[in-house]
PDB file of C-alpha atoms in Angstrom:
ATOM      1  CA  UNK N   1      -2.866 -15.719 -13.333  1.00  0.00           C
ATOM      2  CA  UNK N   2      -3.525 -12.641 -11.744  1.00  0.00           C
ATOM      3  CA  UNK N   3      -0.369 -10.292 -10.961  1.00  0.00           C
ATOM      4  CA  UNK N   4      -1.044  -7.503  -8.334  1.00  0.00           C
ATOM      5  CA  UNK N   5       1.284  -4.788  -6.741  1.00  0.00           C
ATOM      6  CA  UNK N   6       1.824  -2.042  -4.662  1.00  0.00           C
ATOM      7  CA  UNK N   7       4.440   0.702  -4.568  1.00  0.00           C
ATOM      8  CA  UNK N   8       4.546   4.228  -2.474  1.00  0.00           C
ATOM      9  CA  UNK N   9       6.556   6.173  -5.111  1.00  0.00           C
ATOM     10  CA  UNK N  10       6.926   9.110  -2.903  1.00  0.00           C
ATOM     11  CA  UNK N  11       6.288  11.460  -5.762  1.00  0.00           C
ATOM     12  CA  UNK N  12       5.718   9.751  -8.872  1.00  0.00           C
ATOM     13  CA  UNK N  13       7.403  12.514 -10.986  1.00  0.00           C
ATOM     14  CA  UNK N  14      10.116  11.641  -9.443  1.00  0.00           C
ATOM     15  CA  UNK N  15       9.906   8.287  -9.723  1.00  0.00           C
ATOM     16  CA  UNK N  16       8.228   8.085 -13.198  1.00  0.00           C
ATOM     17  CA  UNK N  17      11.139   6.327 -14.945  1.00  0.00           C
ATOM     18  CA  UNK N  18      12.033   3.831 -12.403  1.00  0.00           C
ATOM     19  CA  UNK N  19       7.844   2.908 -12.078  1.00  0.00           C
ATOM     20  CA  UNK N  20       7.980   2.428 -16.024  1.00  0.00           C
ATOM     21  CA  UNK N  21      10.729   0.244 -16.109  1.00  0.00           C
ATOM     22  CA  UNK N  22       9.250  -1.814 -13.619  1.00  0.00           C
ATOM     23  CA  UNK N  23       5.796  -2.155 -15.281  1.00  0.00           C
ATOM     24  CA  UNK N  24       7.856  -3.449 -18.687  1.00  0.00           C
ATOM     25  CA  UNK N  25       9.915  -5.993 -17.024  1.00  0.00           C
ATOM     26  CA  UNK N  26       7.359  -7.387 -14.229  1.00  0.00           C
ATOM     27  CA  UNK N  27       3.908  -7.106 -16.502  1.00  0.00           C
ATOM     28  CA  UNK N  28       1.334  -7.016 -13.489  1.00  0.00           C
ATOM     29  CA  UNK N  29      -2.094  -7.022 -14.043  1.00  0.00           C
ATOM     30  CA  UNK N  30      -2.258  -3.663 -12.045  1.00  0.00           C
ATOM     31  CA  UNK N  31       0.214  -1.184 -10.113  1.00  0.00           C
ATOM     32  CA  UNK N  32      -1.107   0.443  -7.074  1.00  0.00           C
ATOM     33  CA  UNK N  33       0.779   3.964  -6.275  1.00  0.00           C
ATOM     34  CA  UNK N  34       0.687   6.147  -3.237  1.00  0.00           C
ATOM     35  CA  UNK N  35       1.490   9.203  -2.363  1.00  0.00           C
ATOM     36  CA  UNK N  36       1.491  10.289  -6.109  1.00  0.00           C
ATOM     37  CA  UNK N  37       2.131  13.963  -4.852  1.00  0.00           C
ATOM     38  CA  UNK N  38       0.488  15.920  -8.170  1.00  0.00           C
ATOM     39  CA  UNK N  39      -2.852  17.139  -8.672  1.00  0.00           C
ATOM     40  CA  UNK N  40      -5.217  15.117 -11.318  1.00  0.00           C
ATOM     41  CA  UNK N  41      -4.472  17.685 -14.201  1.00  0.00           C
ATOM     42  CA  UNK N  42      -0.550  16.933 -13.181  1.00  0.00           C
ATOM     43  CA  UNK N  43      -0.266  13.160 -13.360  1.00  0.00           C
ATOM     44  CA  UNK N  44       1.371  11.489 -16.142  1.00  0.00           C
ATOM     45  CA  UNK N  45      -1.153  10.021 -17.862  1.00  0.00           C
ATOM     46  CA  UNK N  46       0.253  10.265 -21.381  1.00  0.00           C
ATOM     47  CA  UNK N  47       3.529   8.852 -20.438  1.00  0.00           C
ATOM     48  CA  UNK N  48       1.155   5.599 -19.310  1.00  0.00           C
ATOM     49  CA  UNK N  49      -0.821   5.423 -22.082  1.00  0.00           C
ATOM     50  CA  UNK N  50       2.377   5.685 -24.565  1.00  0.00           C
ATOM     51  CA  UNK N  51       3.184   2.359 -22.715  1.00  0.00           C
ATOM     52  CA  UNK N  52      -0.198   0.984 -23.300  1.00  0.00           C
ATOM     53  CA  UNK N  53      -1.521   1.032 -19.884  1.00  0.00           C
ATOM     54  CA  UNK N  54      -4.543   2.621 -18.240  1.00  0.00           C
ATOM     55  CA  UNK N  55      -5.156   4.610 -15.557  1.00  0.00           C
ATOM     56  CA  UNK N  56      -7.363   6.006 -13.116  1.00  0.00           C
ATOM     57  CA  UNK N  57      -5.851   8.173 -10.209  1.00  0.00           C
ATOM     58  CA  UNK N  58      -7.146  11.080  -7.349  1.00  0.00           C
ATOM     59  CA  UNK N  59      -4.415  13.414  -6.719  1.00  0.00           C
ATOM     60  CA  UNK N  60      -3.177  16.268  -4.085  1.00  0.00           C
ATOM     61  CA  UNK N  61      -0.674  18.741  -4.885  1.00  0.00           C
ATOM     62  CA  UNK N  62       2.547  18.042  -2.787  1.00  0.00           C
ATOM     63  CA  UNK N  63       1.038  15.071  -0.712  1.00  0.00           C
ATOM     64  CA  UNK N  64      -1.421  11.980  -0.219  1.00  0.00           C
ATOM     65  CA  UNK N  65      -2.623  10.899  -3.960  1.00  0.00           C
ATOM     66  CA  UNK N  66      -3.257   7.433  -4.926  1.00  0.00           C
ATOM     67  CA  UNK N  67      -3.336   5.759  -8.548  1.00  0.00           C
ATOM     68  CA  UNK N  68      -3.907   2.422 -10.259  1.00  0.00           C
ATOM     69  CA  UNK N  69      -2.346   1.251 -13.705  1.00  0.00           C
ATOM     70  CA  UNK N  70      -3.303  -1.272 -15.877  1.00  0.00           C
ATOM     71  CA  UNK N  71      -3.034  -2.893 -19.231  1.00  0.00           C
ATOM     72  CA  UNK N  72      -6.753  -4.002 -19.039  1.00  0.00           C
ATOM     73  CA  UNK N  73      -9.693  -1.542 -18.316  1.00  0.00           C
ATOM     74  CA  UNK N  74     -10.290  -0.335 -14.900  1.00  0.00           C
ATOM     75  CA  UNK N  75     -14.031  -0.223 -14.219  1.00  0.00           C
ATOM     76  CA  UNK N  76     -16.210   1.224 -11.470  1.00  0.00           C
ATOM     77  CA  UNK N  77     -13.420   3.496 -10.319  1.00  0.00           C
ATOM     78  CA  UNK N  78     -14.249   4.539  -6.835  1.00  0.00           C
ATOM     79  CA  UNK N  79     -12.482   7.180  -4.689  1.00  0.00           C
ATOM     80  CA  UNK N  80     -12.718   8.564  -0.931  1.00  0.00           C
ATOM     81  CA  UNK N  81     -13.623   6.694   2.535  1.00  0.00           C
ATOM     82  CA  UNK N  82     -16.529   8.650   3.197  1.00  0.00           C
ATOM     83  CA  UNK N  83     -18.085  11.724   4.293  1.00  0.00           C
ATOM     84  CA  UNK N  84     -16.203  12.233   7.164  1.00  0.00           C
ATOM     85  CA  UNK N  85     -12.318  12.322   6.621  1.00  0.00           C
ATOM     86  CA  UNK N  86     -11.191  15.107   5.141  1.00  0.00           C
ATOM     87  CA  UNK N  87     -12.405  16.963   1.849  1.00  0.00           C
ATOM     88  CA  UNK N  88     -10.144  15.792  -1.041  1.00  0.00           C
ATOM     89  CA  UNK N  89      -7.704  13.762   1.151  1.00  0.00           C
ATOM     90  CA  UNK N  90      -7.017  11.331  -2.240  1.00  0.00           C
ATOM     91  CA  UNK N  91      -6.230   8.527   0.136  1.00  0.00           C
ATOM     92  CA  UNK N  92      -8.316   5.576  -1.282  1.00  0.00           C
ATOM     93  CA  UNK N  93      -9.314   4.301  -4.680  1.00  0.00           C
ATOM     94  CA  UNK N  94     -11.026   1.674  -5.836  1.00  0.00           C
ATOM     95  CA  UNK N  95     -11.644  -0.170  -9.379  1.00  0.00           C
ATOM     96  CA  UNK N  96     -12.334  -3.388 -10.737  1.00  0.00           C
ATOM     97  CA  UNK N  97      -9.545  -5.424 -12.782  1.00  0.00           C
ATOM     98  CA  UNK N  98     -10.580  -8.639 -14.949  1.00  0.00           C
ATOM     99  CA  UNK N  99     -13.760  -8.901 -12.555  1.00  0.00           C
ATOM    100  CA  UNK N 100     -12.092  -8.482  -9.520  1.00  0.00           C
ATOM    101  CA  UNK N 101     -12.500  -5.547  -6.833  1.00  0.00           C
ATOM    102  CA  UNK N 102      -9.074  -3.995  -5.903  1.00  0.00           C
ATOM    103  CA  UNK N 103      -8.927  -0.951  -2.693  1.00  0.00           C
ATOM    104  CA  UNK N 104      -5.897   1.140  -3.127  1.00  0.00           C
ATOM    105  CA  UNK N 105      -5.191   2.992   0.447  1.00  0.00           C
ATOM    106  CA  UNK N 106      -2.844   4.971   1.725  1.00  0.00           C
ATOM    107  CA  UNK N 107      -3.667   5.188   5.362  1.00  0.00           C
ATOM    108  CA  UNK N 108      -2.595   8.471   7.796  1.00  0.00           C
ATOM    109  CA  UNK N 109       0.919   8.031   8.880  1.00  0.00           C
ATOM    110  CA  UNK N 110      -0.898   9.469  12.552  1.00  0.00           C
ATOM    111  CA  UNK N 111       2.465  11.615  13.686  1.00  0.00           C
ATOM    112  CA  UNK N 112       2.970  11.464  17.463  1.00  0.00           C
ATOM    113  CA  UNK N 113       0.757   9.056  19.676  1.00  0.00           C
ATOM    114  CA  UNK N 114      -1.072  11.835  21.596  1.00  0.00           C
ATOM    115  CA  UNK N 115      -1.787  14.127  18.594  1.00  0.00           C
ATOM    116  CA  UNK N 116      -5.286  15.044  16.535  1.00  0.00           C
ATOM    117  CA  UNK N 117      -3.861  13.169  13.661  1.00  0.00           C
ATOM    118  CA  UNK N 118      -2.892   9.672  15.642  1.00  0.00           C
ATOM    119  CA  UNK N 119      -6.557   9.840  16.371  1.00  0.00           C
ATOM    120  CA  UNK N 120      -7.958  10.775  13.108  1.00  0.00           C
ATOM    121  CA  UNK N 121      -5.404   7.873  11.692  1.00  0.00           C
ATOM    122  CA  UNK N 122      -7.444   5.107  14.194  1.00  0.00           C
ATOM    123  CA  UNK N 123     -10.303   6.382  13.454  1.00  0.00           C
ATOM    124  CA  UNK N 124      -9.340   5.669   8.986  1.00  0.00           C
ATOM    125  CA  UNK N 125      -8.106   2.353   9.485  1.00  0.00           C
ATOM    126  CA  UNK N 126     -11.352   1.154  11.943  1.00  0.00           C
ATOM    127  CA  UNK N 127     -13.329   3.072   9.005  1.00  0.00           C
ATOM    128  CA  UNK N 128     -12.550   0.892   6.390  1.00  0.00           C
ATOM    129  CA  UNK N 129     -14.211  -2.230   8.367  1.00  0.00           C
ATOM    130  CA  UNK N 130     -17.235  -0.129   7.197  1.00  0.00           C
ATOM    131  CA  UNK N 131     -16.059   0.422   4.007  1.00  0.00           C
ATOM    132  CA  UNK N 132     -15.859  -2.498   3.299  1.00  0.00           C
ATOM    133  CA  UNK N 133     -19.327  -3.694   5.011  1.00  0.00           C
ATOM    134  CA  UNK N 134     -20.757  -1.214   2.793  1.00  0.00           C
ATOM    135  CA  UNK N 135     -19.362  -2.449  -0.419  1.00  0.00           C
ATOM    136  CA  UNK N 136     -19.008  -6.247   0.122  1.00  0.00           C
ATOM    137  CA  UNK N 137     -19.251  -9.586   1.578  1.00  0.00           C
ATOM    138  CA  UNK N 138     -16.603 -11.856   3.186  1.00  0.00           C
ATOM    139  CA  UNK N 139     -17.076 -14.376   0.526  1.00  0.00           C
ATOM    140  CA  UNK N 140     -16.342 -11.975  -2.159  1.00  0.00           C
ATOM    141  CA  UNK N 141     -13.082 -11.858  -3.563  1.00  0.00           C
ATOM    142  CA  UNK N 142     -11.666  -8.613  -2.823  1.00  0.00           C
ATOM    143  CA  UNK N 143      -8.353  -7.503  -2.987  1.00  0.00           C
ATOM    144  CA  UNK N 144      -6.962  -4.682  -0.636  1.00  0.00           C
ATOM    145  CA  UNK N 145      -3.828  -3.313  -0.615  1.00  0.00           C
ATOM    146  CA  UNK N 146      -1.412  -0.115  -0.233  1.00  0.00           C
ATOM    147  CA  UNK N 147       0.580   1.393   1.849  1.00  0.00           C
ATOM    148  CA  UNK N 148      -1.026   0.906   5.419  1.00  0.00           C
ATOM    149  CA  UNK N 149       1.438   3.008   7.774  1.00  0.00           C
ATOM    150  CA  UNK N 150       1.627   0.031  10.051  1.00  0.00           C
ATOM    151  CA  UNK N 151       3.966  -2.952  10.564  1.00  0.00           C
ATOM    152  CA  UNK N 152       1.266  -5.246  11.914  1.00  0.00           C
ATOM    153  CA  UNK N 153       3.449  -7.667  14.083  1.00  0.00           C
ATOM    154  CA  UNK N 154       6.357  -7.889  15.901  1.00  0.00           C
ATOM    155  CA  UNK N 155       8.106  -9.903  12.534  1.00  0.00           C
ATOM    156  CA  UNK N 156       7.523  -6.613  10.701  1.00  0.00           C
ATOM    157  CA  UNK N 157       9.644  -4.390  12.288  1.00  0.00           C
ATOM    158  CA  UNK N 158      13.837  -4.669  12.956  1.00  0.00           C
ATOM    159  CA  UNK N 159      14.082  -3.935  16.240  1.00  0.00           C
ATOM    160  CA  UNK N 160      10.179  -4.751  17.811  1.00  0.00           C
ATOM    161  CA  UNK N 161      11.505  -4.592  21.167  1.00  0.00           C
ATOM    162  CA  UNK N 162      12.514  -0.492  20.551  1.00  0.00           C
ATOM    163  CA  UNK N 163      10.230   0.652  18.009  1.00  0.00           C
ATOM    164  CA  UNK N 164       7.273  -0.479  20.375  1.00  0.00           C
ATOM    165  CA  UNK N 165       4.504   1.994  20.590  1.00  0.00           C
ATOM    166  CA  UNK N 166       6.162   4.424  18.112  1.00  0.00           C
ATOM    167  CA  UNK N 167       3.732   5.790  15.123  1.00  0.00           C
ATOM    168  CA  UNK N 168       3.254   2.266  12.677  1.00  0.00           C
ATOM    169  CA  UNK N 169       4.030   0.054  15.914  1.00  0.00           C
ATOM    170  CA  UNK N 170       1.520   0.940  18.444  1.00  0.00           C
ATOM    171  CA  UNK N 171      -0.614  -0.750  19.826  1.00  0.00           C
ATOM    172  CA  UNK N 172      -3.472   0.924  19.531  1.00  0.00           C
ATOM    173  CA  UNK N 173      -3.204   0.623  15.700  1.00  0.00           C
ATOM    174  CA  UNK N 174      -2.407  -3.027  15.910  1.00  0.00           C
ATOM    175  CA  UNK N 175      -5.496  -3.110  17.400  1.00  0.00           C
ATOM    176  CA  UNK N 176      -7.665  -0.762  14.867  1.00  0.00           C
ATOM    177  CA  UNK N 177      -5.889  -2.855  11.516  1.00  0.00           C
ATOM    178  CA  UNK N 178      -6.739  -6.226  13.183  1.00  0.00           C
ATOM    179  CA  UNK N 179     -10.486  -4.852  13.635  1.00  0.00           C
ATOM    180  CA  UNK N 180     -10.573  -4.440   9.742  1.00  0.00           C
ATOM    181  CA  UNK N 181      -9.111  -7.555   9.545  1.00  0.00           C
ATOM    182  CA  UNK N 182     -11.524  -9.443  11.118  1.00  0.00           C
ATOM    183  CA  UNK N 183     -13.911  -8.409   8.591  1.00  0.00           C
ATOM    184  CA  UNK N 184     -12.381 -11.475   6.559  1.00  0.00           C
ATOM    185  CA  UNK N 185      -9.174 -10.777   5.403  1.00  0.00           C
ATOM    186  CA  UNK N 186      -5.910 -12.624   4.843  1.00  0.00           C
ATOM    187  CA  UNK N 187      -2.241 -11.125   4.953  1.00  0.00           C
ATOM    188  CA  UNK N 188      -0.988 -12.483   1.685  1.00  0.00           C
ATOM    189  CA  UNK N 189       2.463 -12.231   2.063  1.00  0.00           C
ATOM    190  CA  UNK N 190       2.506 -13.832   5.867  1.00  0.00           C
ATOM    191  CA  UNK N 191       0.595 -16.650   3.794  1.00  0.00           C
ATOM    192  CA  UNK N 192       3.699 -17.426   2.094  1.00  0.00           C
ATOM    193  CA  UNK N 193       6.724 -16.004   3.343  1.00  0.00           C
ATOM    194  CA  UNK N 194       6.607 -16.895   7.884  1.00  0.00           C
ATOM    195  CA  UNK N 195      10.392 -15.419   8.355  1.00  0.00           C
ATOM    196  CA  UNK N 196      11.277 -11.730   9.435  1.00  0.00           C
ATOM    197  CA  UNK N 197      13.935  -9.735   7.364  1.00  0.00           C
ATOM    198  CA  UNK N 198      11.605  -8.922   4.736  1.00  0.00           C
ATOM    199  CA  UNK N 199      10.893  -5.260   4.814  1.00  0.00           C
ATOM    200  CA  UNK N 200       8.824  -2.566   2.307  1.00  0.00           C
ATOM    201  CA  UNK N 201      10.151   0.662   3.618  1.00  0.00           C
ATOM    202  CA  UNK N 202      13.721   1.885   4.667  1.00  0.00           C
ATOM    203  CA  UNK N 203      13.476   5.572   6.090  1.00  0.00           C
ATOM    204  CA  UNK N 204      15.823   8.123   4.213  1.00  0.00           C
ATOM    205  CA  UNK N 205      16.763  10.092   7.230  1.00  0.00           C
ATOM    206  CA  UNK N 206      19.205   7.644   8.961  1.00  0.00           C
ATOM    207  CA  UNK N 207      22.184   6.815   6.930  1.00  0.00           C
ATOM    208  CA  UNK N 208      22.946   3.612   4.861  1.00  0.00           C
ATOM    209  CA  UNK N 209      19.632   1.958   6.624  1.00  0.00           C
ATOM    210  CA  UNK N 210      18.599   0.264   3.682  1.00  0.00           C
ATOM    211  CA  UNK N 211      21.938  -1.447   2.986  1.00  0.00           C
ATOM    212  CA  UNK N 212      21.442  -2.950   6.696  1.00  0.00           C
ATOM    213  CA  UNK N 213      17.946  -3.684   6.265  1.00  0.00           C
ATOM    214  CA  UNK N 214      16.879  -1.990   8.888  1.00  0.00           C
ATOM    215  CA  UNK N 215      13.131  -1.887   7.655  1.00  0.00           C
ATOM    216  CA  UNK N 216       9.793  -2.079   8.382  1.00  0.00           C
ATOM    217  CA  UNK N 217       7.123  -3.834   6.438  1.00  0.00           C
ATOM    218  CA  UNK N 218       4.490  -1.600   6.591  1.00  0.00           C
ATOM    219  CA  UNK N 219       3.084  -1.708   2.598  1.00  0.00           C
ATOM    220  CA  UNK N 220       0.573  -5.023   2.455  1.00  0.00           C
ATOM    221  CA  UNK N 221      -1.403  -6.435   0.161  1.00  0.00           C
ATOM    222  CA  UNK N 222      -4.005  -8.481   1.644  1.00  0.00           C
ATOM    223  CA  UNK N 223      -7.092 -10.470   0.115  1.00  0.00           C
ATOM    224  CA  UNK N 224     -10.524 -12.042   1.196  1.00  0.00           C
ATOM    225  CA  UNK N 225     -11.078 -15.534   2.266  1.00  0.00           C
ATOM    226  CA  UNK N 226     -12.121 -16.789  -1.251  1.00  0.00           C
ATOM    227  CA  UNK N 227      -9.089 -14.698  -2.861  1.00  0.00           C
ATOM    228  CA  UNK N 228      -6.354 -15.400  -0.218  1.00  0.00           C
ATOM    229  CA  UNK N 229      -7.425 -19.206  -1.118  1.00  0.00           C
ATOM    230  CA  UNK N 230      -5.989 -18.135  -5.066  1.00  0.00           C
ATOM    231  CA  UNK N 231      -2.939 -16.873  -3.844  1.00  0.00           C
ATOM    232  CA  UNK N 232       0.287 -18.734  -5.340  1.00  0.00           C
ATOM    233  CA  UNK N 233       2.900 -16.604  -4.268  1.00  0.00           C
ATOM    234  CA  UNK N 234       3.928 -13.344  -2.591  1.00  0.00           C
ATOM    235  CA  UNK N 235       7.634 -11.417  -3.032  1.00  0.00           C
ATOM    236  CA  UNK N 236       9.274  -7.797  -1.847  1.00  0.00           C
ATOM    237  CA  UNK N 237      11.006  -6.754  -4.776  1.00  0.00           C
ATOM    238  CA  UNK N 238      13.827  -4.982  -3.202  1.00  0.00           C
ATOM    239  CA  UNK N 239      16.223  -3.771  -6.019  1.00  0.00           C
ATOM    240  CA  UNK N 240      14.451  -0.582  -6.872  1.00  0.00           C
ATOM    241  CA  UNK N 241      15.304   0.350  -3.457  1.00  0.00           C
ATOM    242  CA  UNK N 242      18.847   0.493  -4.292  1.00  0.00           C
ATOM    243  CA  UNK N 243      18.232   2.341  -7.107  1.00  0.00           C
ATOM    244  CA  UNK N 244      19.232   6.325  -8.466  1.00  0.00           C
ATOM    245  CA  UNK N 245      17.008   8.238  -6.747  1.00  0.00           C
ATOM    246  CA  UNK N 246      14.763   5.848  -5.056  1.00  0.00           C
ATOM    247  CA  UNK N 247      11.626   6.353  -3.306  1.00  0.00           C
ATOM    248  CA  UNK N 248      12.107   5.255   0.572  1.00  0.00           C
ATOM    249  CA  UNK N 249       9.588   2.354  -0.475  1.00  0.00           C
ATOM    250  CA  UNK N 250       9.801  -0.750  -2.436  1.00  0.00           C
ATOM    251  CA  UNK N 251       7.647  -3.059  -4.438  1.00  0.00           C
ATOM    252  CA  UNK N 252       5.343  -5.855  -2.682  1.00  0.00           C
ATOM    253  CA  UNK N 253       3.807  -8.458  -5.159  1.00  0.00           C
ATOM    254  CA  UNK N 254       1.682 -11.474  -5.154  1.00  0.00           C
ATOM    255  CA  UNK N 255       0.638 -13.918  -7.773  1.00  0.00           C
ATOM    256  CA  UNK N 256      -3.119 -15.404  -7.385  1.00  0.00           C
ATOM    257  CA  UNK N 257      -4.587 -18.476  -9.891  1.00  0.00           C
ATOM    258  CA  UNK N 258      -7.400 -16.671 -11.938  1.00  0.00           C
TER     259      UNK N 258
END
């Protein structure tokens, strides 16, 4: 079996214990983190390796920064979407886990429709159809996953009919994701789990919105054809939500036969 997850710790000093924790109890074949927050010379390694896992991680002080922990070796670590988004965004990292290709991503949250940085955040997600062009074929198995910034359909989101067109509802990013999509991928947890309810993200700045799951699912993890075809199961793991001092995301998880 092959164990894969995905969790925005929104500062993993903060959130160091409570990612730990998790990792003992859950024992996934690897952890994808966004929006790490430290520089490379500032991320906890050592606390990782103490644990027995490895590492491999691109940083930003104060923002963006993406990592991926394992307890098997991460090979052919990978990091940046190309020459043309910004210098040292640490947005994207790739590496290769028991033979198999896994993109970590954490996508531009865009802002306000009409800005510079809606734009630039349609122009990263249509990017990674070339990405992944560049790196692979259809019939590869490929995992991708991360925190994408968008709540892909209408399912996703707890009130679709209001939070229509607002930044990780639009749809001109519905549009851009499927585009990448179409490139062969399969929504892993939709392959399991058809119902609404299930959400990754519960914003801090409203009060008591997790504890009415008032959500949006906007952390995926999706696979290629030949991958999605592995896939067993898929689960939101939503206690460490509810957690002291939680990050404003949650876990997403899928099993695949390997």
């Amino acid at each position: 079996m092959f164990k894969v997850a995905s969790f925005n710790t929104n500062s993993i000093r903060a959130r160091l214990p409570l990612v730990l924790d998790w990792l003992d109890r859950e024992k996934v074949d690897v952890l994808c983190l966004q929006e790490t927050k430290v520089e490379d010379k500032d991320f906890p390694l050592a606390d990782f390796s103490k644990k027995g896992y490895n590492a491999v991680f691109s940083g930003r002080k104060s923002y963006n920064g993406v990592a991926m922990i394992s307890p098997h070796q991460l090979g052919k670590a990978h990091t940046g979407i190309g020459d043309w988004a910004e210098p040292g965004e640490a947005r994207l990292i790739e590496a290769t886990v028991k033979g198999i290709p896994v993109v970590n991503t954490y996508i531009p949250q865009g802002y306000d429709p009409k800005s510079e940085k809606f734009a630039y955040k349609l122009k990263w997600i249509r990017s990674m159809r070339d990405y992944f062009d560049s790196r692979f074929k259809p019939d590869d198995c490929v995992i991708w996953l991360g925190d994408f910034n968008v709540a892909p359909e209408p399912v996703d989101v707890h009130n679709p009919k209001k939070l229509y067109g607002r930044i990780g509802f639009h749809p001109e990013e519905h549009k851009a994701l499927q585009h990448v999509k179409e490139w062969g991928f399969v929504d892993v947890f939709r392959l399991h789990v058809k119902e609404g309810g299930h959400y990754t993200f519960w914003d801090y700045r409203r009060p008591k919105l997790f504890e009415r799951n008032l959500g949006w699912r906007v952390d995926h993890i999706w696979a290629s054809g030949p991958m999605a075809a592995r896939s067993r199961r898929a689960w939101i793991d939503t206690k460490p939500r509810g957690e002291v001092r939680p990050s404003d995301h949650t876990f997403i998880v899928a099993e695949f036969a390997w």
